[in-house]
mmCIF file of C-alpha atoms in Angstrom:
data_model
loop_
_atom_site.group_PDB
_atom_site.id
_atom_site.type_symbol
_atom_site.label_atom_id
_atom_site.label_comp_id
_atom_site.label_asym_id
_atom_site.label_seq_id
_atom_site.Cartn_x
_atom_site.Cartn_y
_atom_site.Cartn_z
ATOM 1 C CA UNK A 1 24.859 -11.228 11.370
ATOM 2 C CA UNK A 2 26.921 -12.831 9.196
ATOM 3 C CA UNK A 3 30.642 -13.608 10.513
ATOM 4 C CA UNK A 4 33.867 -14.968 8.420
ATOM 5 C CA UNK A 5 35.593 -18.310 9.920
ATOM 6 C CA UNK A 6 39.135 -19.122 10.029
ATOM 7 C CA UNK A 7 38.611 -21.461 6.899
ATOM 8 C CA UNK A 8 37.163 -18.778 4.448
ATOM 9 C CA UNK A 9 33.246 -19.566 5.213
ATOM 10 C CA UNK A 10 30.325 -17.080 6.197
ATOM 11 C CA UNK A 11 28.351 -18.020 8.599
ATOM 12 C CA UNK A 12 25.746 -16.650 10.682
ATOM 13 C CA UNK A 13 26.834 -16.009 14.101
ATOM 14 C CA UNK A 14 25.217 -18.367 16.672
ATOM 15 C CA UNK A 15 25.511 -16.566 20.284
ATOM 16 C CA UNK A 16 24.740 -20.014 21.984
ATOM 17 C CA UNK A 17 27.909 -21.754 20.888
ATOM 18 C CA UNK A 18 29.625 -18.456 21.624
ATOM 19 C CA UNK A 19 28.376 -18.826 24.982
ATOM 20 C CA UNK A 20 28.702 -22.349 25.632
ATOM 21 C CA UNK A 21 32.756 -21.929 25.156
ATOM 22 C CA UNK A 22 33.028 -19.011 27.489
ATOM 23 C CA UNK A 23 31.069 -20.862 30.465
ATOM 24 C CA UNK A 24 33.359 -24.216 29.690
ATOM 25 C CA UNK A 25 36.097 -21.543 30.128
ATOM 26 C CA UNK A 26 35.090 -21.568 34.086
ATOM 27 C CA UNK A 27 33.935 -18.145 33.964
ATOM 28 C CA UNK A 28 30.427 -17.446 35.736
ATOM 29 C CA UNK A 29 27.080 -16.840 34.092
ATOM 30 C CA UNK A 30 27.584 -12.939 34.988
ATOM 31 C CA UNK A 31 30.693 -13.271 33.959
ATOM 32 C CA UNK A 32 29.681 -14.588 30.913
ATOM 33 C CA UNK A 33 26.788 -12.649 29.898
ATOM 34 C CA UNK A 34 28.712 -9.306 30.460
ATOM 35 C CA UNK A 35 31.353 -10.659 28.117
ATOM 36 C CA UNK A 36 28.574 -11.307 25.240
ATOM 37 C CA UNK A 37 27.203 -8.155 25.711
ATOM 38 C CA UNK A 38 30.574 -6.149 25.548
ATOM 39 C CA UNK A 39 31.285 -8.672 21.953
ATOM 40 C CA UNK A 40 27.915 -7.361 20.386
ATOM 41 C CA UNK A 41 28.670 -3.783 20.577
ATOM 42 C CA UNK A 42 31.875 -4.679 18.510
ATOM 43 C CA UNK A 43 30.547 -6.721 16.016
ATOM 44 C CA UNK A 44 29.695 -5.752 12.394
ATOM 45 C CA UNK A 45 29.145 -7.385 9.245
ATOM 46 C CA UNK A 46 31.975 -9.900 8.470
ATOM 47 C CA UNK A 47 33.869 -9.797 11.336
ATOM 48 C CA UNK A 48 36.237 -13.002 11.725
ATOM 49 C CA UNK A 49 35.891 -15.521 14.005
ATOM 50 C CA UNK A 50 39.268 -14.762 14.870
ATOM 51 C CA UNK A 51 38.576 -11.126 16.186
ATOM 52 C CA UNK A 52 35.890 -11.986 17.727
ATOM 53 C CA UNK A 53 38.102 -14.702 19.778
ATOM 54 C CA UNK A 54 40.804 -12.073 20.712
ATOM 55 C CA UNK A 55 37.732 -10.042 22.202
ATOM 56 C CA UNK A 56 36.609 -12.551 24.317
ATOM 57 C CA UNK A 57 39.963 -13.729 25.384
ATOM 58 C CA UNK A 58 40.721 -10.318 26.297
ATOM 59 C CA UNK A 59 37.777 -9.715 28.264
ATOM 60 C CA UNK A 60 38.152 -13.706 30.254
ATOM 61 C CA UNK A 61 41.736 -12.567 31.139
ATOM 62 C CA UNK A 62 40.101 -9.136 32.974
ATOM 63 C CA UNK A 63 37.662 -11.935 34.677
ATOM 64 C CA UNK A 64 40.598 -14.627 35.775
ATOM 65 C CA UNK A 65 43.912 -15.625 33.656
ATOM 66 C CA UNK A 66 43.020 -19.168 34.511
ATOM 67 C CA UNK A 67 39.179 -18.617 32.609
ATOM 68 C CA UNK A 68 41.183 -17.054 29.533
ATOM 69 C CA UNK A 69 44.453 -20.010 29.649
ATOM 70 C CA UNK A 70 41.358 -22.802 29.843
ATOM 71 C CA UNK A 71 39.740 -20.665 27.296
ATOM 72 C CA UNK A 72 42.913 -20.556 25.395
ATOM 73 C CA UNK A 73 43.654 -24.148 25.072
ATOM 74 C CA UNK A 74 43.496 -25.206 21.124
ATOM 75 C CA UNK A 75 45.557 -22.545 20.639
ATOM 76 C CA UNK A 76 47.935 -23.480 23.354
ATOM 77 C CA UNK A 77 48.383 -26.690 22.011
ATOM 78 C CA UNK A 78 49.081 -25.402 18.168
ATOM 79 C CA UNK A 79 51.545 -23.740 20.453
ATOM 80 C CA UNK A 80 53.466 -26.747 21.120
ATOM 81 C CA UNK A 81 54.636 -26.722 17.338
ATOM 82 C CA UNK A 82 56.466 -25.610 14.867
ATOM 83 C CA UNK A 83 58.628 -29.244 14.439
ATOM 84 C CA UNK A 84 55.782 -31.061 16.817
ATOM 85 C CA UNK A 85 58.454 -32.687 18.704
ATOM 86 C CA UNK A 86 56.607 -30.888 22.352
ATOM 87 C CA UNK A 87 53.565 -32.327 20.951
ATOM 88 C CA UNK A 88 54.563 -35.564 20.670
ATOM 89 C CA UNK A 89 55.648 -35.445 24.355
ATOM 90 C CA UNK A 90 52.275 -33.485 25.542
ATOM 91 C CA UNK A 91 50.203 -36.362 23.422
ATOM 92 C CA UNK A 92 53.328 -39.413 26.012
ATOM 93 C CA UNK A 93 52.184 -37.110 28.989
ATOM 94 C CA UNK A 94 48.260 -37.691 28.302
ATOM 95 C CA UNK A 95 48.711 -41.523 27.959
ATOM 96 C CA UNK A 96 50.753 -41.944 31.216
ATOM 97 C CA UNK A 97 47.574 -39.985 33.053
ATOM 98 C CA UNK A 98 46.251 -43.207 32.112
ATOM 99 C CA UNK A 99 48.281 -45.139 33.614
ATOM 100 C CA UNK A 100 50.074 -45.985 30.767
ATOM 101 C CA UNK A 101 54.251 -46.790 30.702
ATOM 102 C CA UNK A 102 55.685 -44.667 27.599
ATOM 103 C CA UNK A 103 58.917 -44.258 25.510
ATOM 104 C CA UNK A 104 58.892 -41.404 22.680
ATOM 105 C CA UNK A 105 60.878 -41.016 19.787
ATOM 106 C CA UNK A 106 62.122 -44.389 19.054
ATOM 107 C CA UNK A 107 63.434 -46.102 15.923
ATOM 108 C CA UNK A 108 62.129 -49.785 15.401
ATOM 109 C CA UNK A 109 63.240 -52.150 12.353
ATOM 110 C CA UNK A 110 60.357 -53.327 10.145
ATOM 111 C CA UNK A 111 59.873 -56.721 8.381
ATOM 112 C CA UNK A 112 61.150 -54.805 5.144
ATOM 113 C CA UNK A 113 62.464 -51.157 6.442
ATOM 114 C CA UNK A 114 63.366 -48.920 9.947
ATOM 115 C CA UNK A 115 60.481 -46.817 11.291
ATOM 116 C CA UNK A 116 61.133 -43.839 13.466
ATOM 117 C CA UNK A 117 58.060 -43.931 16.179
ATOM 118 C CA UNK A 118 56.620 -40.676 17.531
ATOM 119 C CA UNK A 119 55.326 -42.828 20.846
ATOM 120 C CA UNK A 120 55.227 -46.329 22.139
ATOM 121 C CA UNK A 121 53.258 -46.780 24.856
ATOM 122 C CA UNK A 122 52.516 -50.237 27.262
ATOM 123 C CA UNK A 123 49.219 -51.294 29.581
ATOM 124 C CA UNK A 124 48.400 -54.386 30.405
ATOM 125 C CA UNK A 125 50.440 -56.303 28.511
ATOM 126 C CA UNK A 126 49.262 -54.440 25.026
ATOM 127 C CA UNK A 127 51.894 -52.047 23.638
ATOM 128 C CA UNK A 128 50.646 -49.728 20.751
ATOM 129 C CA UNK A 129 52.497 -47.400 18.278
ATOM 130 C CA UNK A 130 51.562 -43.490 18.731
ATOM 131 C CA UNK A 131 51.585 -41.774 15.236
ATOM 132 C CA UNK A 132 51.192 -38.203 16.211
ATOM 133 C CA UNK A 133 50.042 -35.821 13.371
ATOM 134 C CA UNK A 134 50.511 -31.953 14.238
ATOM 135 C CA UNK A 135 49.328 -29.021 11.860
ATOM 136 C CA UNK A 136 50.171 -25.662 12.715
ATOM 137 C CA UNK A 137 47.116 -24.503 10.447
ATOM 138 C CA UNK A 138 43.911 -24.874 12.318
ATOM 139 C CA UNK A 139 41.928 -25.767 9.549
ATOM 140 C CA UNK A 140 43.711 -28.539 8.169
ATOM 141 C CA UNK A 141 42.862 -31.884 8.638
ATOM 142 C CA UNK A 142 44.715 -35.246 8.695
ATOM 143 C CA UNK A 143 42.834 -37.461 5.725
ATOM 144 C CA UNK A 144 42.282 -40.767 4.540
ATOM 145 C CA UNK A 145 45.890 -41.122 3.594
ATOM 146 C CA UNK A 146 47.321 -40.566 7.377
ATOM 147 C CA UNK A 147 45.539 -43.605 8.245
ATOM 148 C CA UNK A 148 46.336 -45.492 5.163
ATOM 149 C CA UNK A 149 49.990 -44.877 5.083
ATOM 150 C CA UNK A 150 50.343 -45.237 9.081
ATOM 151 C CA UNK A 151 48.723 -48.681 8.482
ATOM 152 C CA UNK A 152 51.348 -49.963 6.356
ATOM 153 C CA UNK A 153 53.957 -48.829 8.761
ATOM 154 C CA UNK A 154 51.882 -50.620 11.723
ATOM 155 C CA UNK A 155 51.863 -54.027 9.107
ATOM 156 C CA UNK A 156 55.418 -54.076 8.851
ATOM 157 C CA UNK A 157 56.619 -53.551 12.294
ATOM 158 C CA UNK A 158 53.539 -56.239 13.945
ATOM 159 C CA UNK A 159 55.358 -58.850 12.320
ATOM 160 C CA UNK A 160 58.600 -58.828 14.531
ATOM 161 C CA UNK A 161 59.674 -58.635 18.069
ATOM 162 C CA UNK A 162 61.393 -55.195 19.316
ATOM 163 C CA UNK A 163 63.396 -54.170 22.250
ATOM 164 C CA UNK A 164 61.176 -51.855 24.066
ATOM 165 C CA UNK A 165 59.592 -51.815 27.175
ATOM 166 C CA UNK A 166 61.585 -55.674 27.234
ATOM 167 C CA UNK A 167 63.952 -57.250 24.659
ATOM 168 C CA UNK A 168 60.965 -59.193 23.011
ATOM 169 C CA UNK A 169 57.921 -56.828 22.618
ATOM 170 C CA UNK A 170 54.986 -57.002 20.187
ATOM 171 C CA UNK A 171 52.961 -54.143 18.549
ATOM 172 C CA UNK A 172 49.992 -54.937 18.647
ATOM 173 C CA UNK A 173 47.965 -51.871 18.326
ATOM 174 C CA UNK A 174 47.948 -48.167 16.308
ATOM 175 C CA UNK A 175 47.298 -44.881 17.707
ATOM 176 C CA UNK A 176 47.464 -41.987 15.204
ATOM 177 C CA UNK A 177 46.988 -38.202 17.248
ATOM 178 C CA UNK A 178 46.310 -34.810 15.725
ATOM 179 C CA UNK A 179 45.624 -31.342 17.149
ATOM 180 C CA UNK A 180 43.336 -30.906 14.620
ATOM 181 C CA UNK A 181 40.659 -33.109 13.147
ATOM 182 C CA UNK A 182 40.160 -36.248 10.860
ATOM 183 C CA UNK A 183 38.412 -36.527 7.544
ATOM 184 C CA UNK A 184 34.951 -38.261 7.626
ATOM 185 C CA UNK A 185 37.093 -40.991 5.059
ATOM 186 C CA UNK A 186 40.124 -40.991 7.534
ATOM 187 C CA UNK A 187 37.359 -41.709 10.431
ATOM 188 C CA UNK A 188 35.442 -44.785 8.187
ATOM 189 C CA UNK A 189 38.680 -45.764 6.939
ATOM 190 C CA UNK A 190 40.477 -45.911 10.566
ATOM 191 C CA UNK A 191 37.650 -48.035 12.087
ATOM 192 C CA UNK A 192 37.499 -50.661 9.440
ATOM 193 C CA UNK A 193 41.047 -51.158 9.861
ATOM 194 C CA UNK A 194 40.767 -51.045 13.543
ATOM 195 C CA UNK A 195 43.399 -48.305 14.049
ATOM 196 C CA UNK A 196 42.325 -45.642 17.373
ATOM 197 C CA UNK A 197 42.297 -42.274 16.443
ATOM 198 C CA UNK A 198 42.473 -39.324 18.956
ATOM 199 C CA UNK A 199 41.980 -35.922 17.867
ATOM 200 C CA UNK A 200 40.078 -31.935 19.249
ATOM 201 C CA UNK A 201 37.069 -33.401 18.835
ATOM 202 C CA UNK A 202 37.272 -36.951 18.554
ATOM 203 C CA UNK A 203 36.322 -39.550 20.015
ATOM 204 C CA UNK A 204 32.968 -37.547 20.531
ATOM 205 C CA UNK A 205 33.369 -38.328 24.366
ATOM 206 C CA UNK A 206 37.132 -38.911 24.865
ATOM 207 C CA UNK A 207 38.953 -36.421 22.917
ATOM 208 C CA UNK A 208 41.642 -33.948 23.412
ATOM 209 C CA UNK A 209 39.490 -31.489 24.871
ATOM 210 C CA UNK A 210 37.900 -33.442 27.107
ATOM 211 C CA UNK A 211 40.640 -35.232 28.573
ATOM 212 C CA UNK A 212 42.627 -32.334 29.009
ATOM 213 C CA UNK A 213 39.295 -30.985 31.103
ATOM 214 C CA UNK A 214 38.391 -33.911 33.224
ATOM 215 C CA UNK A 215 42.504 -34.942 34.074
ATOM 216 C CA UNK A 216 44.026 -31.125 33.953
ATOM 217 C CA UNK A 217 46.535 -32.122 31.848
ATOM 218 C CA UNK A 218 47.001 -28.551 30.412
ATOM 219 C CA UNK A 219 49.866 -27.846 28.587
ATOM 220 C CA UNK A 220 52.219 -24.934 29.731
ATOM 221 C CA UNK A 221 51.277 -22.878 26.563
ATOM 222 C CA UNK A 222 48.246 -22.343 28.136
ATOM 223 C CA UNK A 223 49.019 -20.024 30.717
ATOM 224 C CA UNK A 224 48.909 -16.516 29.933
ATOM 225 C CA UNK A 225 51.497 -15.315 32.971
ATOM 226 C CA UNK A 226 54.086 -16.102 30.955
ATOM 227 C CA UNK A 227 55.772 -15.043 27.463
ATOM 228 C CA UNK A 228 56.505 -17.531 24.454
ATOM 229 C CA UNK A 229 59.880 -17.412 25.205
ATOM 230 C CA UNK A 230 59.193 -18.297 28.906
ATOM 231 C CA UNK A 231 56.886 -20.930 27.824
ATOM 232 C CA UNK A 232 59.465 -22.171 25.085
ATOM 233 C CA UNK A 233 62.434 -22.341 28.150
ATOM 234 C CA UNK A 234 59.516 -24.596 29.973
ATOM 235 C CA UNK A 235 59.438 -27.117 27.230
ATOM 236 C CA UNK A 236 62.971 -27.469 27.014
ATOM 237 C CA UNK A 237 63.500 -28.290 30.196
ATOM 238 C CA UNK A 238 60.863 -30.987 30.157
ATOM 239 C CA UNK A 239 57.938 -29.149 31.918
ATOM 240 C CA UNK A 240 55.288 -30.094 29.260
ATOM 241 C CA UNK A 241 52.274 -29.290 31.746
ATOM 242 C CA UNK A 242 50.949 -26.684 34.145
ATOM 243 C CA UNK A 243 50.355 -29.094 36.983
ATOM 244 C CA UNK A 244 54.538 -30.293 36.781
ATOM 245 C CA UNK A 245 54.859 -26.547 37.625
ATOM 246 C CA UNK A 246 52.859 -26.957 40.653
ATOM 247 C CA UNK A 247 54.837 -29.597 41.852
ATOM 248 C CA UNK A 248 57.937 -28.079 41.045
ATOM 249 C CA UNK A 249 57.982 -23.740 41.133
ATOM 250 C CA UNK A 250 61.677 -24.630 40.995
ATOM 251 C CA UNK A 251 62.032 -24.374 37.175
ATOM 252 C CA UNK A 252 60.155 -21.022 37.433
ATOM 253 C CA UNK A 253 63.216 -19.692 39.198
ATOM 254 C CA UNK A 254 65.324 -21.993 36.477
ATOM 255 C CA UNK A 255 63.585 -19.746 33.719
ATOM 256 C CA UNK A 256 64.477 -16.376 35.226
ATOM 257 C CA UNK A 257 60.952 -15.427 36.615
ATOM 258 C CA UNK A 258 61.114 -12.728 39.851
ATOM 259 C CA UNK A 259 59.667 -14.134 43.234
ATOM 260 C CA UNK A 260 56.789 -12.005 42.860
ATOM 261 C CA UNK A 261 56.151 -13.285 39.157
ATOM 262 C CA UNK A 262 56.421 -16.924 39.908
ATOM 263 C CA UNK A 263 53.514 -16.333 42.855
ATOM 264 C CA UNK A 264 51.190 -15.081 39.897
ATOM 265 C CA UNK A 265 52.039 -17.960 37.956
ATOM 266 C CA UNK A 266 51.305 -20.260 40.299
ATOM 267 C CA UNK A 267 48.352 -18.953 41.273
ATOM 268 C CA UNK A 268 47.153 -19.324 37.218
ATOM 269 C CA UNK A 269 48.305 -22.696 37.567
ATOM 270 C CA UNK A 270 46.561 -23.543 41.054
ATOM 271 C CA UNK A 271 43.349 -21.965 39.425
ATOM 272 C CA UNK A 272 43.436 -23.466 36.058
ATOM 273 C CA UNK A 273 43.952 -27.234 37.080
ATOM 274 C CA UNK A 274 41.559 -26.706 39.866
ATOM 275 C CA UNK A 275 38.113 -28.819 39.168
ATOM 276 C CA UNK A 276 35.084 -26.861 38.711
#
């Protein structure tokens, strides 16, 4: 059967791929299997990857809300747009898992000009530049000019000291971050010039998906207890991920949410950054 994806392509649909995303969801084989089988009675000739995503969501949510929020999470963090600014904070959040000491949204002077940085981040001894790249579009991807126009930046701000983590710090390394994905150019291009990307799906084994999966570092968009608005009132007051909930139910209560609301919440939250 031939299915539409969110770029314009036909395809045929692959039920193994299908299935491999609902079991990384959490969900159980059963679980799993049932969902499938309730997806093929609905399908018909050209149906969009995008229905058919709303269908399974739907039917993970009936299974667990945690299983549909880890299910959920590319789209949770597109969520963290329009302006990218909770992005760039998510992306600070990710690096400080790793033990790494962060500052966002700083402006640095340049050998020749001033350069507004999305993220600086500091680990043993090495302090890098964050570039972070959102697209609200999920089929858009960050080419060969990111990297080449990021590289300049990084070339005029290496040559001086800045006051940052101390008053005489050196850049010495580039980051650039999207929620999408790099060009095959942008990727060949990136390496020769020894700049790290991060992206959904790359590094093969250290991406965005992955490290959100093996450190729980979901962000708050994720959870499907709460409304956009709710989620949006999170993000302004600095809760970027589910786990700062868990360790503080307080801005729940901030946010307006009923006692008996902010028990189901947590209980998505407990669930969803729970190791399985």
């Amino acid at each position: 059967m031939k299915i539409i994806k969110h770029s314009g392509d036909i395809v045929e649909f692959n039920s193994d791929k299908l299935k491999k995303s609902l079991l990384k969801s959490g969900a159980s084989t059963v679980v799993v299997d049932t969902i499938l089988n309730a997806i093929k009675k609905h399908m018909y000739e050209g149906i969009s990857t995008k229905e058919i995503y709303k269908m399974a969501f739907s039917l993970l949510k009936k299974s667990a809300n945690s299983h549909a929020a880890r299910y959920n999470l590319r789209e949770a963090i597109r969520l963290l747009g329009p302006a990218g600014f909770f992005f760039e904070k998510y992306i600070a959040r990710l690096f400080v898992a790793e033990n790494y000491k962060t500052i966002t949204n700083l402006t640095l002077q340049g050998k020749c000009v001033s350069h507004e940085i999305d993220v600086l981040v500091k680990k043993n001894e090495t302090i890098a530049m964050v570039e972070c790249k959102y697209h609200a579009g999920r089929d858009v991807a960050s080419d060969v000019k990111v990297p080449m126009y990021i590289l300049s930046r990084f070339n005029d701000l290496k040559e001086r000291k800045h006051p940052i983590f101390d008053q005489k710090d050196m850049v010495s390394k580039c980051w650039i971050v999207t929620n999408n994905r790099f060009t095959a150019d942008a990727i060949t291009f990136s390496k020769c010039s020894e700049l790290s990307l991060l992206s959904w799906n790359y590094p093969p084994e250290n991406n965005l998906k992955t490290k959100n999966d093996n450190n729980s570092l979901y962000p708050v968009t994720c959870l499907t207890t709460l409304s956009l608005a709710e989620k949006d009132k999170l993000l302004i007051l600095d809760v970027i991920l589910v786990k700062e909930i868990i360790n503080n139910s307080d801005c729940l209560n901030r946010i307006g949410l009923s006692e008996n609301r902010m028990k189901n919440v947590l209980k998505e939250a407990s669930e969803l950054c729970r190791y399985f």
